[in-house]
Short mmCIF file of C-alpha atoms and ligand atoms in Angstrom, two decimals:
data_model
loop_
_atom_site.label_atom_id
_atom_site.label_comp_id
_atom_site.label_asym_id
_atom_site.label_seq_id
_atom_site.Cartn_x
_atom_site.Cartn_y
_atom_site.Cartn_z
CA MET A 780 74.71 -45.76 77.44
CA LYS A 781 74.07 -42.07 78.60
CA ILE A 782 74.26 -39.84 81.44
CA VAL A 783 70.96 -38.66 82.49
CA GLU A 784 71.40 -37.09 85.81
CA ALA A 785 74.18 -35.58 87.83
CA LYS A 786 72.92 -34.35 91.24
CA VAL A 787 75.06 -32.62 94.14
CA ILE A 788 74.03 -33.64 97.28
CA VAL A 789 75.26 -31.38 100.43
CA CYS A 790 74.87 -32.51 103.99
CA CYS A 791 76.29 -31.67 107.36
CA PRO A 792 76.11 -35.01 109.82
CA GLY A 793 78.54 -33.01 112.25
CA ARG A 794 80.63 -31.61 109.55
CA ASN A 795 79.96 -30.82 105.79
CA PHE A 796 80.27 -33.25 102.70
CA VAL A 797 79.41 -32.64 99.09
CA THR A 798 78.50 -35.75 97.25
CA LEU A 799 78.03 -36.14 93.22
CA LYS A 800 75.58 -38.68 92.23
CA ILE A 801 75.70 -39.49 88.47
CA THR A 802 72.97 -41.73 86.90
CA THR A 803 72.90 -43.46 83.50
CA ASP A 804 69.87 -44.18 81.28
CA GLU A 805 70.21 -47.81 82.32
CA GLY A 806 69.72 -46.92 85.92
CA VAL A 807 73.27 -47.57 86.98
CA TYR A 808 74.57 -44.96 89.25
CA GLY A 809 77.98 -43.85 90.68
CA ILE A 810 78.84 -41.52 93.64
CA GLY A 811 81.97 -39.27 94.02
CA ASP A 812 83.24 -36.92 96.89
CA ALA A 813 83.51 -33.32 96.14
CA THR A 814 84.24 -32.04 99.68
CA LEU A 815 86.63 -29.03 99.82
CA ASN A 816 86.86 -28.30 103.70
CA GLY A 817 85.44 -24.50 104.33
CA ARG A 818 84.99 -23.83 100.65
CA GLU A 819 82.11 -26.39 100.10
CA LYS A 820 79.79 -24.08 98.12
CA ALA A 821 82.34 -23.05 95.53
CA VAL A 822 82.58 -26.56 94.41
CA VAL A 823 78.75 -27.08 94.66
CA SER A 824 78.35 -24.16 92.18
CA PHE A 825 81.27 -25.22 89.90
CA LEU A 826 79.45 -28.58 89.46
CA GLU A 827 75.91 -27.54 89.30
CA ASP A 828 76.57 -24.68 87.07
CA TYR A 829 79.16 -25.89 84.77
CA LEU A 830 80.35 -29.66 84.81
CA CYS A 831 76.99 -31.25 85.54
CA PRO A 832 75.06 -29.66 82.64
CA MET A 833 77.99 -30.51 80.40
CA LEU A 834 78.01 -34.39 81.34
CA MET A 835 74.32 -34.92 80.32
CA GLY A 836 74.16 -37.25 77.32
CA ARG A 837 77.79 -38.29 77.53
CA ASP A 838 78.77 -41.97 77.72
CA PRO A 839 79.83 -42.67 81.16
CA GLN A 840 82.18 -45.35 80.20
CA GLN A 841 84.54 -42.79 78.38
CA ILE A 842 86.19 -41.85 81.65
CA GLU A 843 89.46 -40.64 80.26
CA ASP A 844 87.91 -38.64 77.59
CA ILE A 845 85.64 -36.95 79.98
CA TRP A 846 88.61 -36.31 82.53
CA GLN A 847 90.52 -34.60 79.50
CA TYR A 848 87.38 -32.64 78.48
CA PHE A 849 87.16 -31.13 81.96
CA TYR A 850 90.95 -30.58 82.41
CA ARG A 851 92.56 -30.15 78.91
CA GLY A 852 89.39 -28.94 77.15
CA VAL A 853 89.15 -25.82 79.63
CA TYR A 854 91.05 -22.90 79.37
CA TRP A 855 91.16 -22.50 83.26
CA ARG A 856 93.31 -25.43 84.52
CA ARG A 857 94.07 -26.70 87.94
CA GLY A 858 93.02 -25.09 91.18
CA ALA A 859 91.46 -26.78 94.10
CA VAL A 860 87.74 -26.16 93.26
CA ASN A 861 88.08 -27.04 89.65
CA MET A 862 90.20 -30.29 90.53
CA THR A 863 87.70 -31.32 93.50
CA ALA A 864 84.96 -30.94 91.00
CA ILE A 865 86.63 -33.02 88.27
CA ALA A 866 87.60 -35.57 90.97
CA ALA A 867 84.03 -36.14 91.96
CA VAL A 868 82.92 -36.63 88.39
CA ASP A 869 85.96 -39.11 87.78
CA THR A 870 85.25 -41.21 91.06
CA ALA A 871 81.62 -41.48 90.35
CA LEU A 872 82.38 -42.68 86.84
CA TRP A 873 84.94 -45.32 87.99
CA ASP A 874 82.10 -46.44 90.55
CA ILE A 875 79.74 -46.76 87.40
CA LYS A 876 82.40 -48.57 85.27
CA ALA A 877 83.28 -51.21 88.28
CA LYS A 878 79.46 -51.72 88.55
CA LEU A 879 79.03 -52.51 85.02
CA ALA A 880 81.98 -54.99 84.99
CA ASN A 881 80.30 -56.37 88.25
CA MET A 882 83.68 -55.95 90.05
CA PRO A 883 84.97 -54.13 92.96
CA LEU A 884 87.01 -50.97 91.76
CA TYR A 885 90.34 -52.57 92.80
CA GLN A 886 89.93 -55.61 90.39
CA LEU A 887 89.32 -53.19 87.56
CA LEU A 888 92.46 -51.17 88.40
CA GLY A 889 94.61 -54.34 87.98
CA GLY A 890 93.86 -56.35 91.14
CA ARG A 891 95.13 -56.25 94.57
CA SER A 892 98.87 -55.98 95.27
CA ARG A 893 98.75 -56.77 99.02
CA ASP A 894 96.38 -58.53 101.55
CA ARG A 895 95.60 -55.65 103.62
CA ILE A 896 96.25 -51.80 103.91
CA LEU A 897 98.15 -50.36 106.80
CA VAL A 898 96.91 -47.12 108.25
CA TYR A 899 97.68 -44.63 110.61
CA THR A 900 95.50 -42.85 112.97
CA HIS A 901 95.67 -39.70 115.12
CA ALA A 902 96.54 -39.44 118.85
CA ASN A 903 96.82 -35.93 120.34
CA GLY A 904 96.52 -34.20 123.88
CA LYS A 905 97.02 -30.89 125.30
CA ASP A 906 100.35 -31.97 126.88
CA ILE A 907 102.61 -34.75 126.93
CA PRO A 908 100.81 -37.03 129.50
CA GLN A 909 97.56 -36.71 127.54
CA THR A 910 98.98 -37.16 124.58
CA LEU A 911 100.84 -40.48 125.78
CA GLU A 912 97.34 -41.57 126.92
CA ALA A 913 95.98 -40.91 123.55
CA VAL A 914 98.93 -43.05 122.03
CA ALA A 915 98.25 -46.04 124.42
CA LYS A 916 94.37 -45.78 123.33
CA ALA A 917 95.03 -45.81 119.54
CA LYS A 918 97.53 -48.63 120.20
CA GLU A 919 94.99 -50.75 122.19
CA ALA A 920 92.62 -50.29 119.34
CA GLY A 921 94.98 -52.12 117.10
CA TYR A 922 96.83 -49.21 115.16
CA LYS A 923 100.26 -50.05 114.08
CA ALA A 924 100.99 -46.49 113.09
CA ILE A 925 100.22 -43.42 114.84
CA ARG A 926 100.32 -39.54 114.16
CA VAL A 927 101.48 -37.75 117.36
CA GLN A 928 100.37 -34.28 118.04
CA SER A 929 100.61 -32.24 121.10
CA GLY A 930 100.00 -28.87 122.62
CA ILE A 931 103.03 -26.86 123.13
CA PRO A 932 103.78 -25.20 126.47
CA GLY A 933 103.27 -21.45 126.17
CA VAL A 934 101.21 -21.83 122.88
CA GLU A 935 97.44 -21.56 123.72
CA LYS A 936 95.86 -23.19 120.83
CA THR A 937 97.62 -25.35 118.08
CA TYR A 938 96.84 -27.46 114.86
CA GLY A 939 95.87 -31.09 115.48
CA VAL A 940 94.87 -30.84 119.24
CA ALA A 941 91.29 -31.47 120.17
CA LYS A 942 89.28 -29.26 122.44
CA GLU A 943 88.67 -30.76 125.93
CA GLY A 944 86.66 -33.79 125.68
CA LYS A 945 85.87 -33.44 122.05
CA ASN A 946 87.15 -35.14 118.96
CA TYR A 947 89.43 -33.08 116.70
CA GLU A 948 87.95 -31.52 113.70
CA PRO A 949 89.93 -28.87 111.79
CA ALA A 950 86.82 -26.67 110.55
CA ASP A 951 85.70 -25.27 114.01
CA ALA A 952 83.72 -22.25 113.49
CA ASP A 953 81.21 -20.30 111.36
CA LEU A 954 84.17 -17.59 110.68
CA PRO A 955 87.64 -18.48 111.15
CA SER A 956 89.07 -18.82 114.67
CA GLU A 957 92.48 -17.64 115.33
CA GLU A 958 95.49 -19.74 116.68
CA MET A 959 98.92 -18.49 117.78
CA TRP A 960 101.96 -19.96 116.63
CA SER A 961 105.55 -19.96 117.70
CA SER A 962 108.18 -21.85 115.76
CA GLU A 963 110.72 -21.47 118.53
CA LYS A 964 108.42 -22.88 121.47
CA TYR A 965 107.45 -25.64 119.15
CA LEU A 966 111.20 -26.58 118.09
CA ASN A 967 112.34 -26.50 121.71
CA PHE A 968 109.59 -28.79 122.78
CA LEU A 969 108.89 -31.51 120.02
CA PRO A 970 111.94 -33.80 120.41
CA SER A 971 111.01 -34.21 124.19
CA LEU A 972 107.63 -35.34 122.92
CA PHE A 973 108.79 -38.12 120.68
CA ALA A 974 111.63 -39.04 123.21
CA GLN A 975 108.83 -39.72 125.71
CA VAL A 976 106.65 -41.77 123.10
CA ARG A 977 109.53 -43.80 122.21
CA GLU A 978 110.59 -44.49 125.89
CA GLN A 979 107.06 -45.56 126.79
CA PHE A 980 106.10 -47.41 123.69
CA GLY A 981 109.49 -49.03 122.41
CA ASP A 982 110.64 -49.06 118.78
CA ASP A 983 108.10 -51.32 117.03
CA LEU A 984 105.15 -48.51 116.72
CA HIS A 985 105.33 -46.41 113.38
CA LEU A 986 105.28 -42.87 114.63
CA LEU A 987 104.23 -39.88 112.42
CA HIS A 988 104.10 -36.27 112.91
CA ASP A 989 102.32 -33.32 110.77
CA VAL A 990 104.21 -30.02 111.00
CA HIS A 991 101.31 -28.46 108.99
CA HIS A 992 103.43 -26.01 106.77
CA ARG A 993 104.66 -24.25 109.89
CA LEU A 994 108.44 -24.04 109.53
CA SER A 995 111.10 -22.37 107.28
CA PRO A 996 113.14 -25.03 105.19
CA ILE A 997 116.15 -24.43 107.73
CA GLU A 998 113.95 -24.90 110.64
CA ALA A 999 112.50 -28.02 109.03
CA GLY A 1000 116.03 -29.54 108.67
CA ARG A 1001 116.81 -28.85 112.33
CA LEU A 1002 113.53 -30.50 113.47
CA GLY A 1003 114.16 -33.63 111.07
CA LYS A 1004 117.72 -33.92 112.38
CA GLU A 1005 116.86 -33.67 116.14
CA LEU A 1006 113.77 -36.31 115.53
CA GLU A 1007 116.35 -38.76 113.86
CA PRO A 1008 116.84 -40.72 117.06
CA PHE A 1009 113.02 -41.65 117.19
CA HIS A 1010 112.97 -42.85 113.49
CA LEU A 1011 109.61 -41.37 112.48
CA PHE A 1012 107.71 -43.06 109.51
CA TRP A 1013 107.35 -39.46 108.18
CA MET A 1014 107.72 -35.73 108.98
CA GLU A 1015 104.65 -34.33 107.08
CA ASP A 1016 104.32 -30.84 105.52
CA PRO A 1017 107.60 -29.36 107.08
CA THR A 1018 107.22 -26.16 105.06
CA PRO A 1019 104.85 -24.87 102.38
CA ALA A 1020 105.61 -26.61 99.04
CA GLU A 1021 104.65 -23.78 96.59
CA ASN A 1022 108.36 -23.46 96.22
CA GLN A 1023 109.24 -27.27 95.49
CA GLU A 1024 112.91 -26.39 95.54
CA ALA A 1025 112.75 -25.48 99.25
CA PHE A 1026 112.87 -29.23 100.08
CA LYS A 1027 116.41 -29.49 98.91
CA LEU A 1028 117.64 -27.63 102.00
CA ILE A 1029 115.55 -29.83 104.21
CA ARG A 1030 116.89 -32.93 102.41
CA GLN A 1031 120.54 -31.83 103.07
CA HIS A 1032 120.20 -31.82 106.72
CA THR A 1033 117.89 -34.82 107.61
CA THR A 1034 117.38 -38.45 106.95
CA THR A 1035 113.83 -38.15 108.54
CA PRO A 1036 111.45 -39.14 105.68
CA LEU A 1037 109.45 -36.54 104.25
CA ALA A 1038 105.65 -36.52 103.15
CA VAL A 1039 103.95 -33.92 101.44
CA GLY A 1040 100.80 -33.40 99.06
CA GLU A 1041 97.53 -33.30 100.89
CA ILE A 1042 96.67 -29.77 99.19
CA PHE A 1043 98.11 -30.81 95.77
CA ASN A 1044 95.85 -30.76 92.79
CA THR A 1045 97.62 -32.06 90.06
CA ILE A 1046 100.91 -33.89 89.06
CA HIS A 1047 102.66 -30.68 88.29
CA ASP A 1048 102.57 -29.69 92.01
CA CYS A 1049 104.64 -32.64 93.03
CA ARG A 1050 106.47 -33.11 89.97
CA GLU A 1051 109.86 -31.55 91.00
CA LEU A 1052 109.75 -32.95 94.55
CA ILE A 1053 109.10 -36.60 93.08
CA GLN A 1054 111.91 -36.11 89.96
CA ASN A 1055 114.36 -34.67 92.35
CA GLN A 1056 113.82 -37.36 95.13
CA LEU A 1057 113.10 -34.67 97.81
CA ILE A 1058 110.30 -36.45 99.28
CA ASP A 1059 109.70 -40.13 100.53
CA TYR A 1060 105.72 -40.22 100.44
CA ILE A 1061 103.40 -38.26 98.38
CA ARG A 1062 100.02 -37.51 99.92
CA THR A 1063 97.62 -36.46 97.19
CA SER A 1064 94.13 -37.70 97.65
CA VAL A 1065 91.44 -39.04 95.48
CA VAL A 1066 89.04 -36.11 95.93
CA HIS A 1067 91.61 -33.03 95.82
CA ALA A 1068 93.88 -34.24 93.10
CA GLY A 1069 91.45 -34.99 90.21
CA GLY A 1070 90.21 -38.43 91.03
CA ILE A 1071 91.50 -42.01 90.52
CA THR A 1072 92.56 -41.05 86.89
CA SER A 1073 95.01 -38.45 88.14
CA LEU A 1074 96.05 -40.08 91.23
CA ARG A 1075 97.27 -43.06 89.18
CA ARG A 1076 99.44 -40.99 87.14
CA ILE A 1077 100.99 -39.39 89.97
CA ALA A 1078 101.70 -42.80 91.79
CA ASP A 1079 103.13 -44.00 88.51
CA LEU A 1080 105.73 -41.18 88.25
CA ALA A 1081 106.55 -41.41 91.91
CA SER A 1082 107.14 -45.25 91.62
CA LEU A 1083 109.99 -44.46 89.09
CA TYR A 1084 111.67 -42.74 92.15
CA GLN A 1085 111.05 -45.02 95.00
CA VAL A 1086 108.37 -42.51 96.43
CA ARG A 1087 105.52 -44.38 97.78
CA THR A 1088 101.99 -43.12 98.29
CA GLY A 1089 100.39 -41.88 101.88
CA SER A 1090 96.93 -40.56 100.96
CA HIS A 1091 95.53 -37.79 102.99
CA GLY A 1092 92.38 -39.17 104.93
CA ALA A 1093 91.24 -36.69 107.39
CA THR A 1094 87.54 -36.53 108.45
CA ASP A 1095 86.98 -33.86 105.89
CA LEU A 1096 87.46 -36.46 103.20
CA SER A 1097 84.07 -38.33 102.97
CA PRO A 1098 83.72 -42.26 103.18
CA VAL A 1099 83.13 -41.93 99.55
CA CYS A 1100 86.74 -40.90 99.20
CA MET A 1101 87.91 -43.09 101.75
CA GLY A 1102 86.35 -46.11 99.85
CA ALA A 1103 87.75 -45.03 96.47
CA ALA A 1104 91.18 -44.39 98.32
CA LEU A 1105 91.08 -47.90 99.86
CA HIS A 1106 90.52 -49.65 96.54
CA PHE A 1107 93.34 -47.51 95.11
CA ASP A 1108 95.60 -48.41 97.96
CA TYR A 1109 94.85 -52.13 97.50
CA TRP A 1110 96.16 -51.94 93.81
CA VAL A 1111 98.74 -49.27 93.66
CA PRO A 1112 102.17 -51.13 93.53
CA ASN A 1113 104.04 -48.31 95.50
CA PHE A 1114 101.62 -48.01 98.32
CA GLY A 1115 103.24 -46.57 101.58
CA ILE A 1116 100.39 -45.93 104.27
CA GLN A 1117 96.65 -44.51 104.27
CA GLU A 1118 95.54 -41.80 106.74
CA HIS A 1119 92.62 -42.94 108.75
CA MET A 1120 90.84 -40.37 110.85
CA PRO A 1121 87.65 -42.19 111.84
CA HIS A 1122 84.24 -40.48 111.08
CA GLN A 1123 81.56 -40.06 113.85
CA PRO A 1124 79.04 -43.03 113.77
CA ILE A 1125 76.37 -40.83 112.27
CA VAL A 1126 78.66 -40.08 109.19
CA ASP A 1127 79.13 -43.87 108.78
CA GLU A 1128 75.38 -44.06 108.75
CA VAL A 1129 74.91 -41.43 106.16
CA PHE A 1130 77.47 -43.04 104.14
CA PRO A 1131 77.21 -47.07 104.60
CA HIS A 1132 80.16 -48.53 103.21
CA ALA A 1133 81.81 -52.03 102.53
CA TYR A 1134 85.49 -51.35 103.61
CA ARG A 1135 86.43 -52.10 107.26
CA PHE A 1136 89.00 -51.92 109.92
CA ASP A 1137 90.82 -55.13 111.14
CA ASP A 1138 93.54 -54.88 113.47
CA GLY A 1139 95.44 -51.68 112.21
CA TYR A 1140 94.75 -52.40 108.62
CA PHE A 1141 91.76 -51.96 106.19
CA VAL A 1142 90.28 -54.00 103.57
CA PRO A 1143 87.85 -52.28 100.87
CA GLY A 1144 85.61 -55.14 100.81
CA ASP A 1145 84.28 -56.93 97.79
CA SER A 1146 81.05 -54.99 96.94
CA VAL A 1147 81.00 -53.95 93.14
CA GLY A 1148 82.12 -50.10 92.53
CA HIS A 1149 83.82 -48.38 95.39
CA GLY A 1150 81.67 -49.91 97.96
CA VAL A 1151 80.09 -46.62 99.44
CA GLU A 1152 76.57 -45.55 99.31
CA ILE A 1153 74.79 -42.32 100.49
CA ASP A 1154 71.43 -42.63 102.48
CA GLU A 1155 69.89 -39.38 100.69
CA LYS A 1156 66.97 -39.64 103.22
CA LEU A 1157 69.33 -39.59 106.12
CA ALA A 1158 71.55 -36.95 104.47
CA ALA A 1159 68.66 -34.53 104.05
CA LYS A 1160 68.11 -34.28 107.84
CA TYR A 1161 71.53 -32.47 108.22
CA PRO A 1162 71.53 -29.36 106.19
CA TYR A 1163 74.58 -27.41 105.24
CA LYS A 1164 76.32 -25.29 107.98
CA ARG A 1165 79.25 -22.85 107.23
CA MET A 1166 82.41 -24.33 109.13
CA CYS A 1167 85.56 -22.42 108.56
CA LEU A 1168 89.15 -23.74 109.17
CA PRO A 1169 91.27 -21.46 111.51
CA VAL A 1170 93.83 -19.07 110.76
CA ASN A 1171 97.11 -18.52 112.63
CA ARG A 1172 99.22 -15.79 113.76
CA LEU A 1173 102.63 -15.31 115.28
CA GLU A 1174 102.98 -13.93 118.58
CA ASP A 1175 103.32 -10.39 117.37
CA GLY A 1176 100.23 -10.53 115.21
CA THR A 1177 101.90 -11.47 111.77
CA LEU A 1178 99.74 -13.82 109.80
CA TRP A 1179 101.29 -17.42 109.33
CA ASN A 1180 100.67 -20.49 107.63
CA TRP A 1181 97.78 -22.64 109.23
C1 LIG B 949 95.58 -32.94 108.00
C2 LIG B 949 94.26 -32.21 107.98
O1 LIG B 949 95.03 -35.04 107.87
C3 LIG B 949 96.02 -34.45 107.93
O2 LIG B 949 97.03 -34.40 107.75
O3 LIG B 949 96.50 -31.90 107.67
O4 LIG B 949 93.76 -32.46 109.14
C4 LIG B 949 93.96 -30.91 107.40
O5 LIG B 949 94.20 -29.93 108.32
C5 LIG B 949 92.44 -30.94 107.12
O6 LIG B 949 92.17 -31.89 106.17
C6 LIG B 949 92.16 -29.48 106.35
O7 LIG B 949 90.84 -29.73 105.83
MG1 LIG B 950 98.36 -32.99 107.07
#
């Protein structure tokens, strides 16, 4: 069997998505997500100019060898663009292999380890009353786990909070918009938010929070400690993780569980964090960490240290990634939770899928492959439009982590 076509499809049904479609000489095809939010065209070029021509004539069944060819075989390793492109190839090939086996992907991975997949969704508002309303709405929709973000008094625009009357979408402008940040105001405010959420909703709901790389390690230690009475499921990305050792300091000060990894691309980005038990959840995704092949290796390493998975699932990860992630989650023994930020209805139309939500949980469905398709005709109606993520500055104008 041979690969005869590898085609990149770019569309913007409300937000940009890049999809790779690999077709074989026997007509079987597979698709993979290649979306890198705000840098989509870089991955398109990487695929079209380099990886796609190199795929022609190869046996699509040799998933491991193709992964090694693109990772080990290339002098320039790792990096977000590179690993997203490799992930798209890998996901499409697993889709093909599962179709050839006439199985849903999770069966090929080893079968399911659970009946259903716990997901968390987002609740946010411009202040505490609005945020409490959003939590109530998510709870009514059936979610058992909710990520809570709120506007901060004295900070005009902050990460994770939707514009009035709109759904939250991280890439919001043709050129990066600017936000302002104050760690002091945030730290003084956040515990009161969680105190009120617990007071209104009791202890049963799982609560999560994303710090989005904003704090220094000692500030993160303080926040984790002050949030302990509200027993969060996790505190996410408390500080940038380029220096993995920084997490030692946070760990020394708090028992609030820590989750990291949505911007990681390889096992090396998380190795020290996992081996030193500095985190509780590893959030690497199928699309940004090199596909199912490498996510499996990360999860196996994590399982040795009782670290569980909690894959990134924001709206910039396409339904193709979500489908593949849910098959992975169904199988992976050390599963923790899966993020679910619902796509707009038009996105679900462009990408028809077998996975479905049921009362706070997901199931991947039993279609062969990963169960996600792309309606190419509909996709063609929504051409690419540049959309950038914001940047962030401190009150004195210093550029900060977004
Ligand atoms: C976030 C994302 O979902 C998350 O946890 O951190 O919203 C992130 O900001 C976007 O995926 C960036 O593309
Ligand atoms: Mg995050």
